[in-house]
Short mmCIF file of C-alpha atoms in Angstrom, two decimals:
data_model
loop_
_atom_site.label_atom_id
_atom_site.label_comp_id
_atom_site.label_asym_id
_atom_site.label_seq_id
_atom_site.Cartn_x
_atom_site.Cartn_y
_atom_site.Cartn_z
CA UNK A 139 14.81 -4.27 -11.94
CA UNK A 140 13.09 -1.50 -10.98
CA UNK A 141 13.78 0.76 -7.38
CA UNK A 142 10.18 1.55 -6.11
CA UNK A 143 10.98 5.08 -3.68
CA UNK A 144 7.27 5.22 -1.96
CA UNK A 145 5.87 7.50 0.91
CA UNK A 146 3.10 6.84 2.76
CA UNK A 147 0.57 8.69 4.78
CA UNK A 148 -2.71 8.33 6.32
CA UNK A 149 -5.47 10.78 5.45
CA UNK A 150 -6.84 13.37 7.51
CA UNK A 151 -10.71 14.05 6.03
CA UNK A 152 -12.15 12.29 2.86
CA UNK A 153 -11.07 15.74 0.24
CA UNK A 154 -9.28 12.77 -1.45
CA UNK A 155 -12.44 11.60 -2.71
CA UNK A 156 -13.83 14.26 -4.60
CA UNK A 157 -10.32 15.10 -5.96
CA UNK A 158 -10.06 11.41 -7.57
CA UNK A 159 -10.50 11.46 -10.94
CA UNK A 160 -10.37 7.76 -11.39
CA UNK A 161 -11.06 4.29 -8.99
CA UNK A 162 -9.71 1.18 -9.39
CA UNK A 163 -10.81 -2.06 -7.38
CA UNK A 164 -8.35 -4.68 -6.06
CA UNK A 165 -7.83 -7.65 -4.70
CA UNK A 166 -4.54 -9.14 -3.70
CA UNK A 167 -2.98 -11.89 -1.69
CA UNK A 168 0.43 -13.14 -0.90
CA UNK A 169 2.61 -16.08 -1.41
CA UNK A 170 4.55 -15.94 1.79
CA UNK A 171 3.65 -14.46 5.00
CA UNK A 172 4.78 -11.91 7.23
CA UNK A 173 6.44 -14.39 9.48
CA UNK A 174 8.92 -15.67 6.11
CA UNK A 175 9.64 -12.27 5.76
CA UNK A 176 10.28 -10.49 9.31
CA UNK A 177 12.09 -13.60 10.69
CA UNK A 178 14.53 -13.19 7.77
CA UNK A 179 13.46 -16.41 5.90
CA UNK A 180 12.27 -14.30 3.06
CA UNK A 181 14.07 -11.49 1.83
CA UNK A 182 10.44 -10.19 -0.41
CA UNK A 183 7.00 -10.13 -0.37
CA UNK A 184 5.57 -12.24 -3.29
CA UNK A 185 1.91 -10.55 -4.18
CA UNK A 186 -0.21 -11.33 -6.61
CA UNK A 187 -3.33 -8.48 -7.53
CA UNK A 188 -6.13 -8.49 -9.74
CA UNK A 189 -6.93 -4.52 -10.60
CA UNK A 190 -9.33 -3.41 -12.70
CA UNK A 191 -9.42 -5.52 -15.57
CA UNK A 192 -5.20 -6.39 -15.58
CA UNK A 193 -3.39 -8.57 -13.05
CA UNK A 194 0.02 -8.65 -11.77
CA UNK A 195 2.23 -10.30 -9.97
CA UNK A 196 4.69 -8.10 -7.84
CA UNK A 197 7.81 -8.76 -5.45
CA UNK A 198 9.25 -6.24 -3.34
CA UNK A 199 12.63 -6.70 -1.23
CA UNK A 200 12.22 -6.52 2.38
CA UNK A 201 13.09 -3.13 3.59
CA UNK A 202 11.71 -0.98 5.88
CA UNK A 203 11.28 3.11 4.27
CA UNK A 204 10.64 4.80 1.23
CA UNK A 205 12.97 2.71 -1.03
CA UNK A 206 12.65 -1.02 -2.26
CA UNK A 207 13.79 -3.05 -4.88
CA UNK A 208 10.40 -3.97 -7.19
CA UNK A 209 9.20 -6.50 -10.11
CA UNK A 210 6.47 -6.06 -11.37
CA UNK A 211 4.74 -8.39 -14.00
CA UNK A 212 1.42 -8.49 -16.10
CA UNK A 213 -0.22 -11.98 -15.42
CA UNK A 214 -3.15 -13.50 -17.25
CA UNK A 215 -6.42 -13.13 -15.23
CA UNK A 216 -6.93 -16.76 -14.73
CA UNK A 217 -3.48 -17.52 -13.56
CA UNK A 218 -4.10 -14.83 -10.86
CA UNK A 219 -7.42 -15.94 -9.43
CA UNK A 220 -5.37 -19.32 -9.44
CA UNK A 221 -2.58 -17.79 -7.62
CA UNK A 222 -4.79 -16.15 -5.30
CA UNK A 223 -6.10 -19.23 -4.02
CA UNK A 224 -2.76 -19.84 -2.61
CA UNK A 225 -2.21 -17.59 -0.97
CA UNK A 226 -1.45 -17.58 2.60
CA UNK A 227 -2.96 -14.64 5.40
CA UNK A 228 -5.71 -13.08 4.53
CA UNK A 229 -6.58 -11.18 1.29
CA UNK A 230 -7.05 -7.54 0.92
CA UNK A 231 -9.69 -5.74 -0.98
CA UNK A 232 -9.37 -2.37 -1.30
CA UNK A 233 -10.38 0.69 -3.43
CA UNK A 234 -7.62 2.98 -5.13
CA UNK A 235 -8.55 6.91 -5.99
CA UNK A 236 -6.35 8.31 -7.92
CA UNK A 237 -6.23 11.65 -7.77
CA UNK A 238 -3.32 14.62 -9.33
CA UNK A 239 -2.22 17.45 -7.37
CA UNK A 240 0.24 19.96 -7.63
CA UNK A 241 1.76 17.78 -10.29
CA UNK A 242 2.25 14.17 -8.52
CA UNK A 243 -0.09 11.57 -8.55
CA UNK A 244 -0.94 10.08 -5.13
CA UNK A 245 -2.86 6.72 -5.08
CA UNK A 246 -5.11 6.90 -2.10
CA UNK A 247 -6.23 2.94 -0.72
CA UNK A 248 -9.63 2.56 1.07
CA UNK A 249 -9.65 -0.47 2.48
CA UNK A 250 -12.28 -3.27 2.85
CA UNK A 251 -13.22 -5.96 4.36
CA UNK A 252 -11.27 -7.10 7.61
CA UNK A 253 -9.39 -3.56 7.05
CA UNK A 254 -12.40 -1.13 7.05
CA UNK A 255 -11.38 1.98 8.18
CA UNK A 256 -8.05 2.41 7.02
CA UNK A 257 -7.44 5.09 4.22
CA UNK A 258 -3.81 5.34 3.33
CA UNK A 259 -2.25 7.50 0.59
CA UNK A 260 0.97 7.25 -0.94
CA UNK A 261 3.42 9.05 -3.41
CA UNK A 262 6.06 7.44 -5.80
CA UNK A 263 8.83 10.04 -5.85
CA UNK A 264 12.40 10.08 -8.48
CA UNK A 265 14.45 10.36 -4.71
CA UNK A 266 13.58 10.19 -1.53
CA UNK A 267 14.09 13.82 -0.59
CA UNK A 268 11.57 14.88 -3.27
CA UNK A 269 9.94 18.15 -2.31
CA UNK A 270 6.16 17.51 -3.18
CA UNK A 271 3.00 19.47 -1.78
CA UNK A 272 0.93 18.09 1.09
CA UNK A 273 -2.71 18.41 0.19
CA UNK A 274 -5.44 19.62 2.58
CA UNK A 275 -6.24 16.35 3.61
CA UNK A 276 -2.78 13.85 4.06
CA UNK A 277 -2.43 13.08 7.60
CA UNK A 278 0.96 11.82 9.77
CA UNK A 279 3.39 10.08 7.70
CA UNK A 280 3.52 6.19 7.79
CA UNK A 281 6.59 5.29 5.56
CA UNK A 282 8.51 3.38 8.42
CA UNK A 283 5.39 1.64 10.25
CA UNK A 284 5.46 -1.85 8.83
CA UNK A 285 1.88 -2.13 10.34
CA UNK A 286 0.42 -0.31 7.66
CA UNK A 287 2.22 -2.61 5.00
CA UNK A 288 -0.12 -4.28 2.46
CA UNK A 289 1.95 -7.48 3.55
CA UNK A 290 1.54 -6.77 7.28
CA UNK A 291 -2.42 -5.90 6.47
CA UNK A 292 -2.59 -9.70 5.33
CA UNK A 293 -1.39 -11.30 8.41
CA UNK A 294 -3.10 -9.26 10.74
CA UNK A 295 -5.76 -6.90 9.55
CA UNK A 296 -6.66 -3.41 10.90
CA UNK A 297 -9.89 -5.01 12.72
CA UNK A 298 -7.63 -7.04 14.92
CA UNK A 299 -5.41 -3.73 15.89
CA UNK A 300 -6.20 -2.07 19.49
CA UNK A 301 -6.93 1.34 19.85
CA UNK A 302 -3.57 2.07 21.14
CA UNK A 303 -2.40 0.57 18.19
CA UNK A 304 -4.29 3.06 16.06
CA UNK A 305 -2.94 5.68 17.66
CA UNK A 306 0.39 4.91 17.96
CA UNK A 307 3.07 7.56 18.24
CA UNK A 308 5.45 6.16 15.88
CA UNK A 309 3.95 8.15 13.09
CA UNK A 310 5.87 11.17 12.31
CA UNK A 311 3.91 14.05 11.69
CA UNK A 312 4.60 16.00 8.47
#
């Protein structure tokens, strides 16, 4: 078992994308729903995501922050276009750029389809209180906003959020 300790931010300009020295396209789904999981029926998302030319399949415990219990296993490709199938919510297609700087590597997720617009980057740290650099372009922290969870994405995609919703001032700025 492995402890995942993630932050999460949204971007603030695109200097991500010429700092990327590598993209990976994705596809992913999930096996439960945000429902199983908020109302308690579900104590981890169940993903599965096809990457590049690997697949996984991925549980994370339910918890809101920067640290979560995570499994994480290498699937053949044809079980995981079967397990994609069914899944439940929608799917999400994204692009990941990852780019280095000042010695961490921050995996920065355009996303596609249904959630167009949204650019999120995060950070996988050793402990939470990791002091790392902010570059130019990282925006306000998103950590504790379930909204921007891949598994919240699913069920209800940035194209169905409101524009209050987009702005929301439960983002902490950094």
């Amino acid at each position: 078992m492995g402890i995942e300790i993630e932050r999460k931010f949204l971007t603030a300009g695109d200097g991500w994308r010429d700092a990327a020295h590598q993209v990976v396209a994705m596809a992913q789904g999930y096996l439960n729903d945000l429902h199983a999981v908020d109302s308690g029926a579900m104590n981890a998302s169940v993903r599965v995501r096809i990457e590049g030319e690997q697949a996984r399949l991925n549980i994370k415990s339910r918890e809101l922050g920067a640290s979560r219990q995570e499994f994480d296993y290498l699937i053949p490709m044809d079980d995981a276009r079967a397990l994609l199938a069914l899944c439940v919510g929608g799917k999400i297609d994204k692009r990941r750029y990852l780019v280095q700087h000042a010695g961490h590597l921050w995996e920065v997720d355009e996303f596609l389809g249904d959630n167009a617009g949204l650019v999120v980057a995060e950070i996988e740290l050793d402990c939470e209180d990791e002091p790392f650099e902010h570059p130019a372009w990282l925006g306000v922290e998103a950590t504790h906003a379930a909204r921007y969870y891949n598994l919240a994405l699913a069920s209800r995609p940035y194209s169905q959020w409101d524009e209050a919703q987009r702005l929301a001032t439960d983002l902490k700025e950094r």
